[in-house]
Amino acid sequence: MQRSFVWNGSTMSSIELPHETDEVIPGVKWGVAFAFPSPAYWKYQVLARRIQGSQIRYRLGQTLSEEIGACLLGGHGIPAAIGIAAFEHLKQRGVFEDEVPNEIRLHEWLSEPIQFGNKTIRYRFAKQKAKYLSAALTKLDREQAPSDTGKTLRSWLLDIPGIGYKTASWIARNWLDADDVAILDIHLLRAGQLGGFFTPKLTVERHYLKLEEQFVVFSNGLDVRPSELDAVIWHEMMSSPYSVRQAMNSLETTKGKIISDIRPRAKQRHTNTYELVQPR
């Protein structure tokens, strides 16, 4: 047994975790709680946030149409803050209200200068995302989206042009607070490779469902919700590029080979996507 502590105002709480040599899942040891990014480290981060009341709030919209819009306008090379700014811009135009605007109107609005802090910016993929968003909002207007599980909502979303497993999982996790899907991107992939809970050489592009299954098994081994763990890992990996880079270099040395597909390149500290929109 190993014991760690977390401060919550003037109160100190203890967190007990299994011994570092115990296995969280077959073949994967817990490791030390303060050794980034061991399984014990992730368990500690989740429990510490619970104790401090600082859980990551990841829902972006007030309605499913807003959630689809917010997620669809972000990701795939679009900085988080830019995607949120584009979403807020369209929201001000009434895009997510009763009447669904056509693709031409959406393109016009996305092509407008968008307020971003104290300056204006241009959204790079206005034509492409207008097409995808139009199809998504039209489908939602004509059909009843399932809400029983994250996977059924994801399957429904996958029929929409421009929405793949990652975006569909993102929407389903956010909207339904679902634990049967996972948002697998490069940050979670790196965490899984470093922590040993992902099979080496699996890629998000080719093995999404297999990696998702492994992530859910790992979450169950930690006895934490996959949705909660996903958000914490994303935040920590995005916020600590130097630590991630050092860990990746260490893994490269240990394995004796280059892991080019999962090596981090970012040098600056990133903003947490989940904390950009209030309230949620």
CSV table of C-alpha atoms in Angstrom, one decimal:
chain,number,residue,atom,x,y,z
A,1,MET,CA,0.0,0.0,0.0
A,2,GLN,CA,1.2,3.5,-0.8
A,3,ARG,CA,-0.3,6.7,0.7
A,4,SER,CA,-0.4,10.1,-0.8
A,5,PHE,CA,-1.9,13.4,0.4
A,6,VAL,CA,-3.9,16.2,-1.2
A,7,TRP,CA,-4.7,19.7,0.3
A,8,ASN,CA,-8.2,21.1,0.1
A,9,GLY,CA,-8.0,24.6,1.5
A,10,SER,CA,-6.8,24.1,5.1
A,11,THR,CA,-7.6,20.4,5.2
A,12,MET,CA,-5.3,17.6,4.2
A,13,SER,CA,-6.8,14.3,3.0
A,14,SER,CA,-5.0,11.0,2.4
A,15,ILE,CA,-5.3,8.8,-0.6
A,16,GLU,CA,-4.4,5.1,-0.3
A,17,LEU,CA,-3.3,3.3,-3.4
A,18,PRO,CA,-2.1,-0.3,-4.1
A,19,HIS,CA,1.6,-1.0,-3.8
A,20,GLU,CA,3.7,0.2,-6.8
A,21,THR,CA,4.5,-3.4,-7.8
A,22,ASP,CA,0.9,-4.6,-7.8
A,23,GLU,CA,-0.8,-4.9,-11.2
A,24,VAL,CA,-3.6,-2.6,-12.1
A,25,ILE,CA,-4.4,-4.9,-15.1
A,26,PRO,CA,-2.3,-7.9,-16.2
A,27,GLY,CA,1.2,-6.8,-17.1
A,28,VAL,CA,0.8,-3.2,-16.0
A,29,LYS,CA,2.0,-2.2,-12.5
A,30,TRP,CA,0.6,0.6,-10.5
A,31,GLY,CA,3.9,2.5,-10.2
A,32,VAL,CA,4.5,5.4,-7.9
A,33,ALA,CA,1.7,8.0,-7.4
A,34,PHE,CA,3.9,11.0,-8.1
A,35,ALA,CA,5.7,9.4,-11.0
A,36,PHE,CA,4.2,10.9,-14.2
A,37,PRO,CA,2.6,9.2,-16.0
A,38,SER,CA,2.1,6.0,-14.0
A,39,PRO,CA,-1.3,4.4,-13.5
A,40,ALA,CA,-1.1,5.4,-9.8
A,41,TYR,CA,-0.4,9.0,-10.9
A,42,TRP,CA,-3.7,9.0,-13.0
A,43,LYS,CA,-5.7,7.5,-10.1
A,44,TYR,CA,-4.3,10.1,-7.8
A,45,GLN,CA,-5.1,13.0,-10.2
A,46,VAL,CA,-8.7,11.8,-10.5
A,47,LEU,CA,-9.2,11.4,-6.7
A,48,ALA,CA,-7.5,14.7,-5.9
A,49,ARG,CA,-9.8,16.5,-8.2
A,50,ARG,CA,-12.8,14.9,-6.6
A,51,ILE,CA,-11.6,15.9,-3.1
A,52,GLN,CA,-10.9,19.5,-4.2
A,53,GLY,CA,-14.1,19.8,-6.2
A,54,SER,CA,-12.2,20.6,-9.4
A,55,GLN,CA,-13.4,17.9,-11.7
A,56,ILE,CA,-13.1,18.8,-15.4
A,57,ARG,CA,-16.4,20.0,-16.9
A,58,TYR,CA,-16.5,18.8,-20.5
A,59,ARG,CA,-19.9,19.6,-21.8
A,60,LEU,CA,-19.7,22.5,-24.3
A,61,GLY,CA,-23.4,23.1,-25.3
A,62,GLN,CA,-26.8,23.5,-23.7
A,63,THR,CA,-28.5,21.4,-26.4
A,64,LEU,CA,-27.4,18.4,-28.5
A,65,SER,CA,-27.2,20.6,-31.6
A,66,GLU,CA,-24.9,23.0,-29.8
A,67,GLU,CA,-22.7,20.1,-28.6
A,68,ILE,CA,-22.5,18.8,-32.1
A,69,GLY,CA,-21.6,22.2,-33.4
A,70,ALA,CA,-19.0,22.9,-30.7
A,71,CYS,CA,-17.2,19.6,-31.3
A,72,LEU,CA,-17.5,19.6,-35.1
A,73,LEU,CA,-16.0,23.1,-35.3
A,74,GLY,CA,-13.0,22.0,-33.3
A,75,GLY,CA,-10.4,19.2,-33.5
A,76,HIS,CA,-8.4,18.1,-36.6
A,77,GLY,CA,-5.7,20.7,-36.4
A,78,ILE,CA,-8.0,23.5,-35.2
A,79,PRO,CA,-6.8,25.1,-31.9
A,80,ALA,CA,-9.3,24.6,-29.2
A,81,ALA,CA,-9.9,28.3,-28.5
A,82,ILE,CA,-10.5,28.9,-32.3
A,83,GLY,CA,-13.1,26.2,-32.5
A,84,ILE,CA,-14.9,27.6,-29.4
A,85,ALA,CA,-14.8,31.1,-30.9
A,86,ALA,CA,-16.4,29.9,-34.1
A,87,PHE,CA,-19.0,28.0,-32.2
A,88,GLU,CA,-19.9,31.1,-30.1
A,89,HIS,CA,-20.0,33.2,-33.3
A,90,LEU,CA,-22.5,30.9,-34.9
A,91,LYS,CA,-24.5,30.7,-31.7
A,92,GLN,CA,-24.9,34.5,-31.7
A,93,ARG,CA,-26.3,34.1,-35.3
A,94,GLY,CA,-29.0,31.8,-33.9
A,95,VAL,CA,-27.7,28.7,-35.8
A,96,PHE,CA,-28.6,26.3,-33.1
A,97,GLU,CA,-32.2,27.5,-32.6
A,98,ASP,CA,-35.4,26.2,-34.2
A,99,GLU,CA,-34.8,26.8,-37.9
A,100,VAL,CA,-31.8,25.1,-39.5
A,101,PRO,CA,-29.8,27.4,-41.8
A,102,ASN,CA,-28.7,26.1,-45.1
A,103,GLU,CA,-25.1,25.4,-46.1
A,104,ILE,CA,-24.7,28.7,-48.0
A,105,ARG,CA,-25.7,30.7,-45.0
A,106,LEU,CA,-23.5,28.8,-42.7
A,107,HIS,CA,-20.5,29.3,-45.0
A,108,GLU,CA,-21.2,33.0,-45.1
A,109,TRP,CA,-21.3,33.3,-41.3
A,110,LEU,CA,-18.2,31.1,-40.8
A,111,SER,CA,-16.4,33.3,-43.4
A,112,GLU,CA,-17.1,36.5,-41.4
A,113,PRO,CA,-14.4,37.9,-39.1
A,114,ILE,CA,-14.7,36.2,-35.7
A,115,GLN,CA,-14.1,38.0,-32.5
A,116,PHE,CA,-11.2,36.4,-30.6
A,117,GLY,CA,-10.2,38.2,-27.4
A,118,ASN,CA,-9.2,41.7,-28.4
A,119,LYS,CA,-8.8,40.9,-32.1
A,120,THR,CA,-10.6,39.3,-35.0
A,121,ILE,CA,-9.6,36.1,-36.8
A,122,ARG,CA,-10.7,34.1,-39.8
A,123,TYR,CA,-11.9,30.5,-39.5
A,124,ARG,CA,-9.7,28.4,-41.8
A,125,PHE,CA,-12.2,25.7,-42.9
A,126,ALA,CA,-15.4,27.7,-43.4
A,127,LYS,CA,-16.6,25.9,-46.5
A,128,GLN,CA,-15.8,22.4,-45.4
A,129,LYS,CA,-17.3,22.8,-41.9
A,130,ALA,CA,-20.4,24.6,-43.2
A,131,LYS,CA,-21.1,21.5,-45.3
A,132,TYR,CA,-20.6,19.1,-42.4
A,133,LEU,CA,-22.6,21.2,-39.9
A,134,SER,CA,-25.5,21.7,-42.3
A,135,ALA,CA,-25.7,17.9,-42.7
A,136,ALA,CA,-25.5,17.4,-39.0
A,137,LEU,CA,-28.2,19.9,-38.1
A,138,THR,CA,-30.5,18.7,-40.9
A,139,LYS,CA,-30.2,15.1,-39.6
A,140,LEU,CA,-30.9,16.2,-36.1
A,141,ASP,CA,-33.9,18.2,-37.2
A,142,ARG,CA,-35.4,15.2,-39.1
A,143,GLU,CA,-34.5,12.3,-36.8
A,144,GLN,CA,-34.6,11.6,-33.1
A,145,ALA,CA,-31.1,11.0,-31.8
A,146,PRO,CA,-30.7,8.0,-29.5
A,147,SER,CA,-29.8,8.7,-25.9
A,148,ASP,CA,-29.7,5.3,-24.3
A,149,THR,CA,-25.9,4.7,-24.5
A,150,GLY,CA,-22.8,6.5,-25.8
A,151,LYS,CA,-22.2,3.9,-28.4
A,152,THR,CA,-25.7,4.1,-29.9
A,153,LEU,CA,-25.4,7.9,-30.2
A,154,ARG,CA,-22.0,7.6,-31.7
A,155,SER,CA,-23.2,5.1,-34.3
A,156,TRP,CA,-26.0,7.6,-35.2
A,157,LEU,CA,-23.5,10.4,-35.5
A,158,LEU,CA,-21.1,8.4,-37.7
A,159,ASP,CA,-23.6,8.6,-40.6
A,160,ILE,CA,-22.9,12.4,-40.7
A,161,PRO,CA,-20.2,13.5,-43.3
A,162,GLY,CA,-17.1,14.8,-41.5
A,163,ILE,CA,-17.8,13.0,-38.3
A,164,GLY,CA,-15.5,10.1,-37.5
A,165,TYR,CA,-15.0,8.0,-34.4
A,166,LYS,CA,-13.1,10.6,-32.5
A,167,THR,CA,-15.6,13.5,-33.0
A,168,ALA,CA,-18.6,11.2,-32.6
A,169,SER,CA,-17.1,9.8,-29.3
A,170,TRP,CA,-16.4,13.4,-28.1
A,171,ILE,CA,-20.0,14.4,-28.7
A,172,ALA,CA,-21.4,11.3,-27.1
A,173,ARG,CA,-19.2,11.4,-24.1
A,174,ASN,CA,-19.9,15.1,-23.5
A,175,TRP,CA,-23.7,15.0,-24.1
A,176,LEU,CA,-24.5,11.8,-22.3
A,177,ASP,CA,-21.7,11.8,-19.8
A,178,ALA,CA,-21.0,8.3,-21.3
A,179,ASP,CA,-18.5,5.8,-20.1
A,180,ASP,CA,-18.8,3.3,-22.9
A,181,VAL,CA,-16.9,5.5,-25.4
A,182,ALA,CA,-13.5,7.2,-25.3
A,183,ILE,CA,-12.0,10.2,-27.1
A,184,LEU,CA,-8.8,8.8,-28.4
A,185,ASP,CA,-6.4,11.4,-29.8
A,186,ILE,CA,-2.6,11.7,-29.8
A,187,HIS,CA,-2.5,12.7,-26.2
A,188,LEU,CA,-4.3,9.7,-24.9
A,189,LEU,CA,-2.3,7.5,-27.2
A,190,ARG,CA,0.9,8.8,-25.8
A,191,ALA,CA,-0.3,8.3,-22.2
A,192,GLY,CA,-1.3,4.7,-23.1
A,193,GLN,CA,2.1,4.0,-24.6
A,194,LEU,CA,3.9,5.5,-21.7
A,195,GLY,CA,1.8,3.8,-19.1
A,196,GLY,CA,1.8,0.5,-20.9
A,197,PHE,CA,-2.0,0.0,-21.1
A,198,PHE,CA,-2.1,0.3,-24.9
A,199,THR,CA,-0.7,-2.4,-27.1
A,200,PRO,CA,2.4,-1.0,-28.9
A,201,LYS,CA,2.0,-0.1,-32.6
A,202,LEU,CA,-1.8,0.2,-32.5
A,203,THR,CA,-3.0,3.5,-34.1
A,204,VAL,CA,-6.1,5.6,-33.6
A,205,GLU,CA,-6.7,5.7,-37.3
A,206,ARG,CA,-6.7,1.9,-37.8
A,207,HIS,CA,-7.5,0.4,-34.3
A,208,TYR,CA,-9.8,2.9,-32.7
A,209,LEU,CA,-12.2,0.4,-31.2
A,210,LYS,CA,-9.5,-1.9,-29.9
A,211,LEU,CA,-7.7,1.0,-28.2
A,212,GLU,CA,-11.0,2.1,-26.8
A,213,GLU,CA,-11.6,-1.3,-25.4
A,214,GLN,CA,-8.2,-1.3,-23.8
A,215,PHE,CA,-8.8,2.1,-22.3
A,216,VAL,CA,-12.1,1.0,-20.7
A,217,VAL,CA,-10.4,-2.1,-19.2
A,218,PHE,CA,-7.6,0.1,-17.8
A,219,SER,CA,-10.2,2.6,-16.3
A,220,ASN,CA,-12.0,-0.3,-14.7
A,221,GLY,CA,-8.7,-1.6,-13.3
A,222,LEU,CA,-8.2,1.9,-11.7
A,223,ASP,CA,-11.8,1.8,-10.5
A,224,VAL,CA,-12.5,5.2,-12.1
A,225,ARG,CA,-15.0,6.3,-14.8
A,226,PRO,CA,-13.5,6.3,-18.3
A,227,SER,CA,-15.1,9.7,-19.0
A,228,GLU,CA,-13.5,11.2,-16.0
A,229,LEU,CA,-10.1,9.6,-16.6
A,230,ASP,CA,-10.2,10.6,-20.3
A,231,ALA,CA,-10.6,14.2,-19.4
A,232,VAL,CA,-7.9,14.2,-16.7
A,233,ILE,CA,-5.4,12.5,-19.0
A,234,TRP,CA,-6.1,14.9,-21.8
A,235,HIS,CA,-5.7,17.9,-19.6
A,236,GLU,CA,-2.5,16.7,-18.0
A,237,MET,CA,-0.9,15.7,-21.3
A,238,MET,CA,-1.8,18.9,-23.0
A,239,SER,CA,-0.7,21.0,-20.1
A,240,SER,CA,2.7,19.3,-19.6
A,241,PRO,CA,4.5,19.1,-23.0
A,242,TYR,CA,7.9,19.2,-21.4
A,243,SER,CA,7.2,16.3,-19.0
A,244,VAL,CA,5.6,14.4,-21.9
A,245,ARG,CA,8.6,15.0,-24.1
A,246,GLN,CA,11.0,13.8,-21.4
A,247,ALA,CA,9.0,10.7,-20.8
A,248,MET,CA,8.8,9.9,-24.5
A,249,ASN,CA,12.6,10.4,-24.8
A,250,SER,CA,13.1,8.0,-21.9
A,251,LEU,CA,10.7,5.4,-23.5
A,252,GLU,CA,12.6,5.7,-26.7
A,253,THR,CA,15.9,5.0,-25.0
A,254,THR,CA,14.4,2.1,-23.0
A,255,LYS,CA,12.9,0.5,-26.1
A,256,GLY,CA,15.9,1.3,-28.2
A,257,LYS,CA,13.9,2.6,-31.1
A,258,ILE,CA,12.3,5.7,-32.5
A,259,ILE,CA,8.6,6.1,-31.7
A,260,SER,CA,8.0,8.8,-34.3
A,261,ASP,CA,4.2,8.6,-34.5
A,262,ILE,CA,3.6,9.4,-30.8
A,263,ARG,CA,6.5,11.8,-30.0
A,264,PRO,CA,5.3,15.3,-28.9
A,265,ARG,CA,6.4,18.4,-30.8
A,266,ALA,CA,4.6,21.2,-28.9
A,267,LYS,CA,6.8,23.4,-26.7
A,268,GLN,CA,4.3,25.9,-25.3
A,269,ARG,CA,1.8,25.3,-22.6
A,270,HIS,CA,-1.7,24.7,-24.0
A,271,THR,CA,-5.0,25.9,-22.8
A,272,ASN,CA,-7.5,23.3,-21.5
A,273,THR,CA,-10.3,22.9,-24.0
A,274,TYR,CA,-12.7,21.6,-21.3
A,275,GLU,CA,-12.4,24.9,-19.3
A,276,LEU,CA,-13.0,27.3,-22.2
A,277,VAL,CA,-16.8,27.5,-22.1
A,278,GLN,CA,-18.9,28.4,-19.0
A,279,PRO,CA,-21.3,27.2,-17.8
A,280,ARG,CA,-21.6,23.6,-18.7
